[in-house]
Structures are given as C-alpha cells and as structure tokens.
Tab-separated table of C-alpha atoms in Angstrom:
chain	number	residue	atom	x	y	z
N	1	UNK	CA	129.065	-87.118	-19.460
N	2	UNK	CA	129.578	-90.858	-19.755
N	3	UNK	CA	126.975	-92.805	-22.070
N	4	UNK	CA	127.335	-95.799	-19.693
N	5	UNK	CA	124.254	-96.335	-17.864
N	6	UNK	CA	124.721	-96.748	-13.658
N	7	UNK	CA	124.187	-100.191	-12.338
N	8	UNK	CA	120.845	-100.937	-11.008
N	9	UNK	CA	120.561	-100.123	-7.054
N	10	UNK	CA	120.909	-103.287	-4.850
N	11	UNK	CA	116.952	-104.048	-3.324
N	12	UNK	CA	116.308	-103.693	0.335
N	13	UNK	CA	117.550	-105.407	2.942
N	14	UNK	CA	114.710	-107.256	4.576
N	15	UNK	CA	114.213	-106.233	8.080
N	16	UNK	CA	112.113	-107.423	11.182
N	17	UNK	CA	110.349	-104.313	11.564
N	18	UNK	CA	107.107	-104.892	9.224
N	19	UNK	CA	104.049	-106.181	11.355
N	20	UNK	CA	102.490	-109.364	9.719
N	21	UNK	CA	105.545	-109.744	7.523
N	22	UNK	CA	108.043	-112.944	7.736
N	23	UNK	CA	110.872	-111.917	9.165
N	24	UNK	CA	108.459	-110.166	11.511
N	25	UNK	CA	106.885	-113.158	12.667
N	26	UNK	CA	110.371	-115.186	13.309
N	27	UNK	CA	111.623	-112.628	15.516
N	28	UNK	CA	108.436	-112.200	17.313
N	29	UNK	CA	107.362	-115.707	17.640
N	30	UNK	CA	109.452	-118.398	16.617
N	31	UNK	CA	112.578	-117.242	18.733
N	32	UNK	CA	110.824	-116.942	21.877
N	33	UNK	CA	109.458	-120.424	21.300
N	34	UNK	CA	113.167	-121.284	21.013
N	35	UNK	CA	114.060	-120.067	24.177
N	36	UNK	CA	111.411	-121.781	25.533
N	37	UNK	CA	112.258	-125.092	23.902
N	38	UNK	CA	115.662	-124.798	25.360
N	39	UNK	CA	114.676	-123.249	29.026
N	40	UNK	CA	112.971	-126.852	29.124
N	41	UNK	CA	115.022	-128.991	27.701
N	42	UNK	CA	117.826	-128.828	30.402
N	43	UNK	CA	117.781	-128.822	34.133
N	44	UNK	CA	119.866	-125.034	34.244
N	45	UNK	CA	120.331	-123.452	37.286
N	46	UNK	CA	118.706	-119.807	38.450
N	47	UNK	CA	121.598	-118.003	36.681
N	48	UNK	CA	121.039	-119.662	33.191
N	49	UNK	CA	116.795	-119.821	33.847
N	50	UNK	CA	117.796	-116.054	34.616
N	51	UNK	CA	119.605	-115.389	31.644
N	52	UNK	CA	117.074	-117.044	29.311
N	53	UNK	CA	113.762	-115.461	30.669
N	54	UNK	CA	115.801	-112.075	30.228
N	55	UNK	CA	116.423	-112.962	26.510
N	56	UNK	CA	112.946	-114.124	26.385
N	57	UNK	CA	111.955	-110.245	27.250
N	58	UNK	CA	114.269	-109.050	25.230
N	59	UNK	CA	113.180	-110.451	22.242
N	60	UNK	CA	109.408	-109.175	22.477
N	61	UNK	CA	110.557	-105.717	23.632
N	62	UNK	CA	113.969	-105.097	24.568
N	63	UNK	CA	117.106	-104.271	22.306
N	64	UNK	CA	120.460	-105.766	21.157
N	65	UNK	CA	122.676	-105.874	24.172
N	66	UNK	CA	126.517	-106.300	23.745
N	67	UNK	CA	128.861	-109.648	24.550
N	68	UNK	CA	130.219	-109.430	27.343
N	69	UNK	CA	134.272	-107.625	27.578
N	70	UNK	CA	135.538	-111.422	27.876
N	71	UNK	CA	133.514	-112.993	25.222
N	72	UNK	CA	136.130	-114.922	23.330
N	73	UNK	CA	134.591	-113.932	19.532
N	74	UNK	CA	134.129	-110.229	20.938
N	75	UNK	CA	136.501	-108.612	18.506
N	76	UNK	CA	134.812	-110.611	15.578
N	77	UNK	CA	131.517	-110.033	16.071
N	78	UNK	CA	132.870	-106.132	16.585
N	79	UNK	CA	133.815	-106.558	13.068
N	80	UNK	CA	130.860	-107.532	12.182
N	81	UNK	CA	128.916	-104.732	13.193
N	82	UNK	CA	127.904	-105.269	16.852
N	83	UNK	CA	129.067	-101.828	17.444
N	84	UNK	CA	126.545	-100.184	15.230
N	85	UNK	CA	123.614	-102.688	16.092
N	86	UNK	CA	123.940	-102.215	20.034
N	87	UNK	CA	121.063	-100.499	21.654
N	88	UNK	CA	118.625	-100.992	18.504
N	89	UNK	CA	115.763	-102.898	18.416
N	90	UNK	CA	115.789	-107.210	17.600
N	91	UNK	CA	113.427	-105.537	14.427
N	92	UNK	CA	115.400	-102.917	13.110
N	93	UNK	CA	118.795	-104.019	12.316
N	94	UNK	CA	119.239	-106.067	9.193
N	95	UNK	CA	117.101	-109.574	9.772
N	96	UNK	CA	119.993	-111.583	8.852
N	97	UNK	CA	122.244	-110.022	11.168
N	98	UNK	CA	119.412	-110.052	13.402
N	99	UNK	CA	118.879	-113.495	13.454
N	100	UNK	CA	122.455	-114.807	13.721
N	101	UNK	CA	122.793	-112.393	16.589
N	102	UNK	CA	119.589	-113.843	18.260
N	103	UNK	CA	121.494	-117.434	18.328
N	104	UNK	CA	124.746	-116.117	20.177
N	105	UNK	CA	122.421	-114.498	22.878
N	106	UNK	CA	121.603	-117.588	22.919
N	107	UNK	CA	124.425	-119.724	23.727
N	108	UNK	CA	125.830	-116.621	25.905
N	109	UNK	CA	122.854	-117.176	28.352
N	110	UNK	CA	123.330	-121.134	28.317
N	111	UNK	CA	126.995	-120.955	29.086
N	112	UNK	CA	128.287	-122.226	26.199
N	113	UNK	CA	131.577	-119.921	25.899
N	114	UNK	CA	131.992	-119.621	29.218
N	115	UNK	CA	133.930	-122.108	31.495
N	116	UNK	CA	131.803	-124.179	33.704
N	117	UNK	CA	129.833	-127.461	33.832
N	118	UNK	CA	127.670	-125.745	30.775
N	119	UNK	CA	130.510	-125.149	28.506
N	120	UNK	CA	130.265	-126.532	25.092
N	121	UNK	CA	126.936	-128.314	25.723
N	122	UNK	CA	125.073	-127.960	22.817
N	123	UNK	CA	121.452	-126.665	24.125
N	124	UNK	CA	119.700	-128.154	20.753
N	125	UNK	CA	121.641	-131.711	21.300
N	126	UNK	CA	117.700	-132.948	22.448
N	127	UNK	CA	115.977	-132.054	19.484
N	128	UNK	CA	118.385	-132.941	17.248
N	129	UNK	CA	118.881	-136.728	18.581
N	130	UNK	CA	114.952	-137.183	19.043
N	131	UNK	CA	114.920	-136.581	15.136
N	132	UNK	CA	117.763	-138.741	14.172
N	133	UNK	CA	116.462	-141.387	16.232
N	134	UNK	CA	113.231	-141.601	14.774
N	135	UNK	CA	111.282	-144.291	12.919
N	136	UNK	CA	111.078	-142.040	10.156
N	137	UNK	CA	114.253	-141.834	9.814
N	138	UNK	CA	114.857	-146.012	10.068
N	139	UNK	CA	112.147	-145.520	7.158
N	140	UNK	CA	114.050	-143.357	4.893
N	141	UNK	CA	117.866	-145.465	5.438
N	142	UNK	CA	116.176	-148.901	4.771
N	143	UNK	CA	114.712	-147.157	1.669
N	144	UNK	CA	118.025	-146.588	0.147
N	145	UNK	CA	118.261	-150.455	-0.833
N	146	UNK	CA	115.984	-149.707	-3.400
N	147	UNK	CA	119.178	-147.497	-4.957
N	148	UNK	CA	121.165	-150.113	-6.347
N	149	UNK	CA	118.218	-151.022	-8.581
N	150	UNK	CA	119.092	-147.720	-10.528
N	151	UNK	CA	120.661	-147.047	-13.110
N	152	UNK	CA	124.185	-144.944	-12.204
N	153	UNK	CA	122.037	-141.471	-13.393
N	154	UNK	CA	119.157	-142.316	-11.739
N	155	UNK	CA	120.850	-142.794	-8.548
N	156	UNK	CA	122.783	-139.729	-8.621
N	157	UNK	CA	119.793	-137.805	-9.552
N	158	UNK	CA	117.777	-139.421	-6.792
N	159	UNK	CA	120.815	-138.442	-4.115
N	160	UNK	CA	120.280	-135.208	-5.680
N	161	UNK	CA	117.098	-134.555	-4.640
N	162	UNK	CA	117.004	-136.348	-1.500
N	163	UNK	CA	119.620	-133.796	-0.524
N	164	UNK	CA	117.639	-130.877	-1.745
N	165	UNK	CA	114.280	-131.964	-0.005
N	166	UNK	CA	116.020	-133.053	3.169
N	167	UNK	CA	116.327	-129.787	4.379
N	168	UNK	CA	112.643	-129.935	4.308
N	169	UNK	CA	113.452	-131.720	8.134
N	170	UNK	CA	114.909	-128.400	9.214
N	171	UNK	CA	114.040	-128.383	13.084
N	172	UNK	CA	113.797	-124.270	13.348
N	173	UNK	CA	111.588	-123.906	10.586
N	174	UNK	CA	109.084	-127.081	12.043
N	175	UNK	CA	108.832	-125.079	15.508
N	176	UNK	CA	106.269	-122.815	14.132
N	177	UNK	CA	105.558	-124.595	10.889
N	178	UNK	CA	101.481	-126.128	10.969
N	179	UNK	CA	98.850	-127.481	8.670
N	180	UNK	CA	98.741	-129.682	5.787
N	181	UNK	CA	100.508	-127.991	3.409
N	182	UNK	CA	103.325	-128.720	5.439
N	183	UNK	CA	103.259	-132.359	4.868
N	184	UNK	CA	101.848	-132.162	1.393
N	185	UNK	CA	104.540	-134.508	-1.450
N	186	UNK	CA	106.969	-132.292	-2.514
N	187	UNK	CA	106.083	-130.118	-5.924
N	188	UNK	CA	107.722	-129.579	-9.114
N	189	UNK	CA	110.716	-127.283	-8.784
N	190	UNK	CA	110.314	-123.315	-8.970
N	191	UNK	CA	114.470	-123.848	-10.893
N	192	UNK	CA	116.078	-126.822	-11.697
N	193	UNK	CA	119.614	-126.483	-13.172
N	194	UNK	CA	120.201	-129.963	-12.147
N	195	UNK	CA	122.195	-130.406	-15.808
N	196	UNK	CA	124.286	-127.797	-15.206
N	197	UNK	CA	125.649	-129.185	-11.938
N	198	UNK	CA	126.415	-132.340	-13.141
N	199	UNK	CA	128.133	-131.223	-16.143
N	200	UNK	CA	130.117	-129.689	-13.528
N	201	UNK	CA	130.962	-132.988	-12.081
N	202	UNK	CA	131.739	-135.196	-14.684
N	203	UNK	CA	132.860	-139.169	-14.482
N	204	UNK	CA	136.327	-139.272	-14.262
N	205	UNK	CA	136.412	-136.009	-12.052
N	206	UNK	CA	139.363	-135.223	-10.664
N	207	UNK	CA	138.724	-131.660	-8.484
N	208	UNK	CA	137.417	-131.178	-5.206
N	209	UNK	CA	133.772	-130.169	-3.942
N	210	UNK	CA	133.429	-128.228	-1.176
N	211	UNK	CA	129.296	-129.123	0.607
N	212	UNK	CA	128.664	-126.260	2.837
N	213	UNK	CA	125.738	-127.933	4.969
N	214	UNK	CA	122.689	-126.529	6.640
N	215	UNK	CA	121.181	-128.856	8.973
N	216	UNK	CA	121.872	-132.253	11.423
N	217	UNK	CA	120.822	-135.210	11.598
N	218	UNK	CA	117.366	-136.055	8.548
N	219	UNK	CA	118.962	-133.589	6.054
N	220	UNK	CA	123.094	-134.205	6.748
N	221	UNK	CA	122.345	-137.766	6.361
N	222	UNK	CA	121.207	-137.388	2.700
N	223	UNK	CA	123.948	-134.736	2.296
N	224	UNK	CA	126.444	-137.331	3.162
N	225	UNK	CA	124.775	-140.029	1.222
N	226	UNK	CA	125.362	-137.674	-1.685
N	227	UNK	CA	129.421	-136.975	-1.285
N	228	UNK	CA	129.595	-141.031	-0.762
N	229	UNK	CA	127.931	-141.210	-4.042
N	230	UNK	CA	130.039	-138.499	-5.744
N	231	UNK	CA	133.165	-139.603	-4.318
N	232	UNK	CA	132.711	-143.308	-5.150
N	233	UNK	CA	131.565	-142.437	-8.618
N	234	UNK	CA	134.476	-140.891	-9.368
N	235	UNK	CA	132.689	-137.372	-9.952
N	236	UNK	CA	135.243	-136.008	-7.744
N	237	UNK	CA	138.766	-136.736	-6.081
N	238	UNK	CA	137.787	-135.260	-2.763
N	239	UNK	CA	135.230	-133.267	-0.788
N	240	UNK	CA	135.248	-130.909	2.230
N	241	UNK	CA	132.261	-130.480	4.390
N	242	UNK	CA	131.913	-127.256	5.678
N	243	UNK	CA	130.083	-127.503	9.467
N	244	UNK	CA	129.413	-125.145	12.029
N	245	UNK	CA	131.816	-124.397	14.302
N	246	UNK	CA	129.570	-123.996	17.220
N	247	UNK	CA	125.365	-124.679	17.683
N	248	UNK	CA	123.735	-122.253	15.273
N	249	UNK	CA	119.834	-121.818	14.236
N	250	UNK	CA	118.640	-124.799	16.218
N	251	UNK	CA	119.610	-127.501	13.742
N	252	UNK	CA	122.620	-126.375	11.699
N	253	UNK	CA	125.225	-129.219	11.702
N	254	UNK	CA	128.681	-129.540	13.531
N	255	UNK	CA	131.225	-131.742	13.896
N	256	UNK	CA	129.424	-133.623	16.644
N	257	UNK	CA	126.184	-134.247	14.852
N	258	UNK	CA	128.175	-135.214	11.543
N	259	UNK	CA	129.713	-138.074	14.305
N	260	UNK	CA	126.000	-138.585	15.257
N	261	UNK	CA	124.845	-139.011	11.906
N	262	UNK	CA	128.309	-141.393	11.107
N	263	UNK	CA	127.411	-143.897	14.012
N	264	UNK	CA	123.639	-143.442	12.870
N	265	UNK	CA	124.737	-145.271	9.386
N	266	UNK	CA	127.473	-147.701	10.144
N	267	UNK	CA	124.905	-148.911	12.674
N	268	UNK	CA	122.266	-149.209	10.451
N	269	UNK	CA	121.649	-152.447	7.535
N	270	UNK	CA	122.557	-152.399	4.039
N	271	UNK	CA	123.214	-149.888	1.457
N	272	UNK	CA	123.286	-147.616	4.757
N	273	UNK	CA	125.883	-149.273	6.579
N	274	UNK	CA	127.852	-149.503	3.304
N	275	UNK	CA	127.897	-145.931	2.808
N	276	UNK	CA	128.625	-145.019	6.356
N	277	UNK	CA	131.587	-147.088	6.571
N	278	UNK	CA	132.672	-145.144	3.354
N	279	UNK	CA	132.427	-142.141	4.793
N	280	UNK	CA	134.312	-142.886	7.902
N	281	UNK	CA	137.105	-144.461	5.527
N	282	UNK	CA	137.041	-141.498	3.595
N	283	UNK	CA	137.801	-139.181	6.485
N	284	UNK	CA	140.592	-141.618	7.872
N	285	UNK	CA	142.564	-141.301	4.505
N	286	UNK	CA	141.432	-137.677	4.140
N	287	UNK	CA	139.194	-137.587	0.933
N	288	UNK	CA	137.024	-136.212	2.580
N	289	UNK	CA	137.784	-133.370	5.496
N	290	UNK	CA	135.703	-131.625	7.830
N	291	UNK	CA	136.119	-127.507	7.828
N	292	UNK	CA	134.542	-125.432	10.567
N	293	UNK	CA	135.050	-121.718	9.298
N	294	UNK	CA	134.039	-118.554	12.036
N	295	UNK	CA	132.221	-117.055	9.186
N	296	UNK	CA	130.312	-119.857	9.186
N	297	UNK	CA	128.320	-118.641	12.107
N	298	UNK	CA	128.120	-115.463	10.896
N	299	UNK	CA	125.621	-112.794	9.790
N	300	UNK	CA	126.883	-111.121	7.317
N	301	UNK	CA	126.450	-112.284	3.430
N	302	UNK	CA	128.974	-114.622	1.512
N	303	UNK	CA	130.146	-111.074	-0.512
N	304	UNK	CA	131.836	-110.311	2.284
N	305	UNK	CA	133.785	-113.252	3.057
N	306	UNK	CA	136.927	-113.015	4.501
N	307	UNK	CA	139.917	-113.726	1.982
N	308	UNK	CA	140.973	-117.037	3.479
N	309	UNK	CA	137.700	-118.698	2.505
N	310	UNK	CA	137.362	-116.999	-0.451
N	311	UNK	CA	140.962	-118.624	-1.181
N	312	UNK	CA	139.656	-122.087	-0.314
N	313	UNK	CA	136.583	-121.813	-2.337
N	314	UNK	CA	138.195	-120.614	-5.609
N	315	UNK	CA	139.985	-123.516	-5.413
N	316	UNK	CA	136.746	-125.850	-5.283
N	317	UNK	CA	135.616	-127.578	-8.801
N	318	UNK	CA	131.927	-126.543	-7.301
N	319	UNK	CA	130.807	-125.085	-4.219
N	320	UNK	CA	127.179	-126.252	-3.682
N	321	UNK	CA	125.450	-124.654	-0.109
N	322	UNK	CA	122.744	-126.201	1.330
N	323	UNK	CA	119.380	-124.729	2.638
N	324	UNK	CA	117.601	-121.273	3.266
N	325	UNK	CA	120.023	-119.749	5.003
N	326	UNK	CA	122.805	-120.579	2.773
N	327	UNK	CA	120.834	-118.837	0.135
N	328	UNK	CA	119.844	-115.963	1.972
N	329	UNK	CA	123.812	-115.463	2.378
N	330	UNK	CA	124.854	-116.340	-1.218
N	331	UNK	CA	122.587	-113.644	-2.888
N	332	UNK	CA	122.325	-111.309	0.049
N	333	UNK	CA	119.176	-111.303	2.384
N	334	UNK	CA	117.310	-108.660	-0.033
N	335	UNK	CA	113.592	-108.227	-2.054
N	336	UNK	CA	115.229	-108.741	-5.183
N	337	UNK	CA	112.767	-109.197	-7.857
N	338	UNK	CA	111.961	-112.865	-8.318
N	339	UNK	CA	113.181	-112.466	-11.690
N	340	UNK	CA	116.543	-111.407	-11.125
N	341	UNK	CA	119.066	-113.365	-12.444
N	342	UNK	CA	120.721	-115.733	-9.896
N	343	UNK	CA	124.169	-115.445	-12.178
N	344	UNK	CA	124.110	-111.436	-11.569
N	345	UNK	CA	124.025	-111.667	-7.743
N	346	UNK	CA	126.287	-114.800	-7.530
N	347	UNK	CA	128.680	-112.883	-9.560
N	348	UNK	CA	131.452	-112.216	-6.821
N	349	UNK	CA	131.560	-115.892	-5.715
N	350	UNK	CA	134.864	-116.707	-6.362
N	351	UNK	CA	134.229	-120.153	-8.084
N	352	UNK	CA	131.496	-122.273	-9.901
N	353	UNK	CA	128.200	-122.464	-6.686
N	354	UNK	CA	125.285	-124.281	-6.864
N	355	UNK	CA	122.550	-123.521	-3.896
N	356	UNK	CA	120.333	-126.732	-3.189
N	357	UNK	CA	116.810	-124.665	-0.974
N	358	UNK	CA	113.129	-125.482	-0.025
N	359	UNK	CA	111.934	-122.047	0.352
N	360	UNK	CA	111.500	-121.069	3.727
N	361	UNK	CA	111.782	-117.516	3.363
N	362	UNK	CA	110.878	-114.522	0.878
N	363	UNK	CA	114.448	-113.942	-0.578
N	364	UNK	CA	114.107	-115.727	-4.167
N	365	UNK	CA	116.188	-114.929	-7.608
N	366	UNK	CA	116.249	-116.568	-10.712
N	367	UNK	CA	112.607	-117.166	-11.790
N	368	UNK	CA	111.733	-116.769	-15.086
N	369	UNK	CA	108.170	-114.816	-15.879
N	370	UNK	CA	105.951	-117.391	-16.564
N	371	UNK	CA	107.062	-119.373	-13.301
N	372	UNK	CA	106.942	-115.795	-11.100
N	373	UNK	CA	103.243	-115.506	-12.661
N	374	UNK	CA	102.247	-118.787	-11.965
N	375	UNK	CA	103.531	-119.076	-7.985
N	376	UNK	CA	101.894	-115.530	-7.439
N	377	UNK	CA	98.359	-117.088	-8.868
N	378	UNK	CA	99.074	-120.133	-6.743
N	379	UNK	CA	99.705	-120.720	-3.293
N	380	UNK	CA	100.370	-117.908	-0.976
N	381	UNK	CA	103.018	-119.251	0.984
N	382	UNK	CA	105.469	-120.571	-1.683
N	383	UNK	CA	108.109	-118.344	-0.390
N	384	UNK	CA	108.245	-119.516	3.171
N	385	UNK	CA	105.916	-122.517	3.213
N	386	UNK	CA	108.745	-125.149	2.655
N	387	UNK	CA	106.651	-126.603	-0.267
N	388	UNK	CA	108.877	-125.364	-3.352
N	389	UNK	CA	112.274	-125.621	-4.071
N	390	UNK	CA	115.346	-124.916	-6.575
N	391	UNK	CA	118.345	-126.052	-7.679
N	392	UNK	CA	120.242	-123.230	-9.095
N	393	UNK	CA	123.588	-123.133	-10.742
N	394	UNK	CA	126.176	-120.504	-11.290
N	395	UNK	CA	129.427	-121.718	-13.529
C-alpha cells in the first residue's frame, strides 16, 4: 500500500437548487427580471414577445429545453453538456452551466442567430449605452486629468484599481442589487497581491498581456485605460483583449461596445481623448488585438479549455481576467474553503494569471485565517454584496 496520501476531494459544485441561497435567488429572480428588461426594451413582434414570456415560464418552473437542430453552435454546446442537462430543471444542473445556458435561451428567443431583421441585434445594446452615456461617467473621464499629477507608480497603481472596482458598474449584478451598502466607498481588499503583478510586468517589458474582460462600457473603459497605461509605459510590447464573441450576461463586452467605449474617449477632453486615440493607434498597428474566443461564452470552467486557447495563453507574460465570472471560471464555480489556496486551484492555468473581482458571488479562495474570521464577524453579504474585492496572483 502506497504511503502517499490521496489528494483532497474537489468541493461542491454550487447549484441553483438551495431555497434562500445565491445562486438560488439569481435563477429565480434576477433572470426573469432580465427577460423582462429585454421584453421592454424593444418593439419585438408576437413571435419574439412569444418566445420570451415562454422563457419567462420556464425559468420559474419549467426545464432546460434543447437549441434548436439548426442552431449554428449546436454541436458545441453538445460538447458542452447540453445533452446531459436537457429536460432538468434551470436549479439542478451545475449554476454555472446554468447560467450561461440561461443567456443563449436568451438570444435564441430574440433572434439573434437566426436570419431576419433581429439577427445580431444585441438585446442589452439599451442598457449598456444609457450607462456609458451617463454623467457619471463624464465624471469619472474628466477625473483622469488629475493622473498626470502622479508619480509613474502611483498612476499605475491607481489604473489598477480603477480597473478592479469598475466592475463594481456591472449592469446584471445592479438589476437586483438595493440599499446602501451598495453605494457605500469601496473597502480595504479581502487579497491584494498587487506586488506580485507588477513584478510581473516590469519597465522595459517586452512580452505580451492577454486582458480577458468582463463588462462594457463603466468597467471596459478603465480596463482600457489600464492596457494604454501598460503599453505606453513600456510594461509590455503588446496586449490582446479577449471580448465576447456574442451578448453574454447582460453587460459582458464585445467588439461593438469596445468601439462604443473607443468613440466614448476620443470624443471626450484631455487625458481621455489622449488615451483613446492611443488605443485606436494601437489597434491600427496591431499592439494591441482584439480576440473573440467561443469558449468565451461558455459554461464550463477555464480547466477545461480547449487546447488552442490554452496555446495562446501559455504564451502570455500574464493573463489577468476580469470580474466575478472570470473567477468563478478560473477556480471552478465550487464551496471551496475560503482558505484554500488560490495557487492550488489555479494550478492547471497554463501561464502566470492574475484575477482582478468585487465579490458578487460565494465562490472565494485564497483568504488567509485572520481575514476569513474577520469577514464572517462582519458584514453578511461580503461574498455577493459587491463591497469587497481581491487582487490575486498566480506566477
């Protein structure tokens, strides 16, 4: 009998299925608000008003139908384990998979695959411009003058975090986000291996960075403003931005809201308009490229990427993924215990990966003791209330 003791069991999967639990309460309530949201924000016709009040129902009480036989991304979400999932209830299949699943219903009953006047029309376009063209955000791109006051650190570390708290303006989560606490000034992070990352991207840098981004319009814009920065310092020869490659979870970013957000800043004044010209001359000479991956729009964990994007990653000086999601992906939508370390289930990513995250849902790794203690004392909702955060780095 081998001495060598068997590697711990991997947690749970979180599922839908637990009344009064998270995941519980985004497949019960915030996805029919969704539906809503989009059954208004369009003039669609009976068939499409049809096809959205019938994923309405489904969502409260129905199961997981299939695509239909000419879907075009049949065969791949086959692979992905549509096969086993059909029939099932929204609240018992795996709530990542249930989730991403939720959001191709979605676009299915729009049109948005199919040809016709509805094809390719992005039903969250509304919501997403209404937030880029707000005053707050005129607020926050006028307040970037203040930058070149910095010193070069200080502004990095500044971009930093206005990337990491930016995805505090993630449209899903605000649907059926309320109170105070929501709008409270952003707290001391739960992990901050803020050193690490920049050690990974040193002046005089001459590797690539690959940004795989979570949401349009308030939290790409700092994203961006952050690959200008890196790029122009001379942290790294050249970046790839990794989009959607189709509307995904309201306010996940594609190639047309990364345009949106472009013409946002070289329309803007200053320190703004500097940087978005930047970035438009950085994508003209090909510094920086745009990548739009299927697996992107997936629901299945980054372990399982498929070898092509694996290949592309390895190849990245860091890989840093943006948002709750993102995270939920990288370590694998489980209850690990809080103090599990973030290098253990970050192990298989082929390459150095940092994950910028407010906390918007109960997956968390990495804590030490004292924090864990401290958050469980505290504030019941620091998992999923948006007010905490991390920056966690794997080399």
């Amino acid at each position: 009998m081998s001495d060598t003791p068997a590697p711990a069991p991997a947690a749970p999967v979180l599922l839908g299925n637990g009344p009064g639990s998270f995941p519980h309460s985004v497949l019960a309530r915030r996805h029919p608000a969704i539906v809503r949201q989009v059954r208004d924000a369009f003039p669609y016709g009976p068939g499409i008003r049809g096809a959205l009040d019938a994923l309405l129902e489904s969502c409260a009480e129905g199961v997981i139908e299939p695509l239909p036989a000419d879907a075009p991304d049949r065969d791949r979400w086959l692979s992905w384990g549509l096969g086993t999932c059909i029939g099932r209830s929204w609240f018992d299949v795996p709530w990542l998979w249930s989730e991403s699943y939720f959001y191709r219903s979605l676009l299915e009953a729009t049109g948005y695959f199919a040809p016709g006047p509805w094809q390719g029309v992005d039903p969250f376009r509304p919501t997403k411009l209404a937030e880029l063209d707000s005053a707050e955000t005129d607020e926050e791109l006028a307040a970037l003058d203040g930058l070149l006051t910095l010193p070069a650190d200080e502004q990095a570390q500044a971009l930093l975090h206005g990337s990491l708290w930016g995805n505090r303006a993630d449209l899903s989560f605000r649907l059926s986000a309320g109170g105070p606490a929501d709008a409270a000034p952003a707290p001391a992070l739960v992990a901050d291996d803020s050193a690490a990352l920049w050690s990974l991207l040193p002046a005089g840098g001459t590797g690539t960075l690959c940004l795989v981004a979570d949401n349009a319009g308030r939290e790409l814009i700092p994203d961006l403003l952050l690959v200008a920065h890196l790029l122009a310092a001379g942290r790294v020869a050249r970046a790839v931005l990794h989009l959607k490659p189709h509307p995904y979870y309201v306010s996940d970013a594609t190639t047309a809201d990364l345009l949106d957000v472009l013409r946002r800043l070289t329309g803007a004044q200053g320190v703004a308009r500097d940087r978005g010209r930047r970035l438009w001359t950085a994508l003209e000479d090909g510094t920086l490229t745009v990548r739009t991956h299927p697996f992107s729009a997936g629901p299945l964990p980054y372990a399982e990427m498929p070898g092509d994007l694996r290949a592309e990653l390895a190849g990245a000086t860091l890989t840093i993924l943006k948002g709750d999601l993102n995270y939920r992906r990288l370590v694998g939508d489980r209850w690990w215990p809080p103090t599990t370390p973030f290098d253990d289930v970050t192990a298989y990513f082929p390459g150095p990966v940092a994950a910028l995250r407010t906390l918007k849902s109960d997956v968390i790794t990495g804590l030490d003791a004292a924090t864990e203690a401290a958050l469980a004392a505290g504030q019941q909702r620091w998992r999923t209330g948006g007010t905490h955060a991390l920056i966690q780095v794997r080399r």
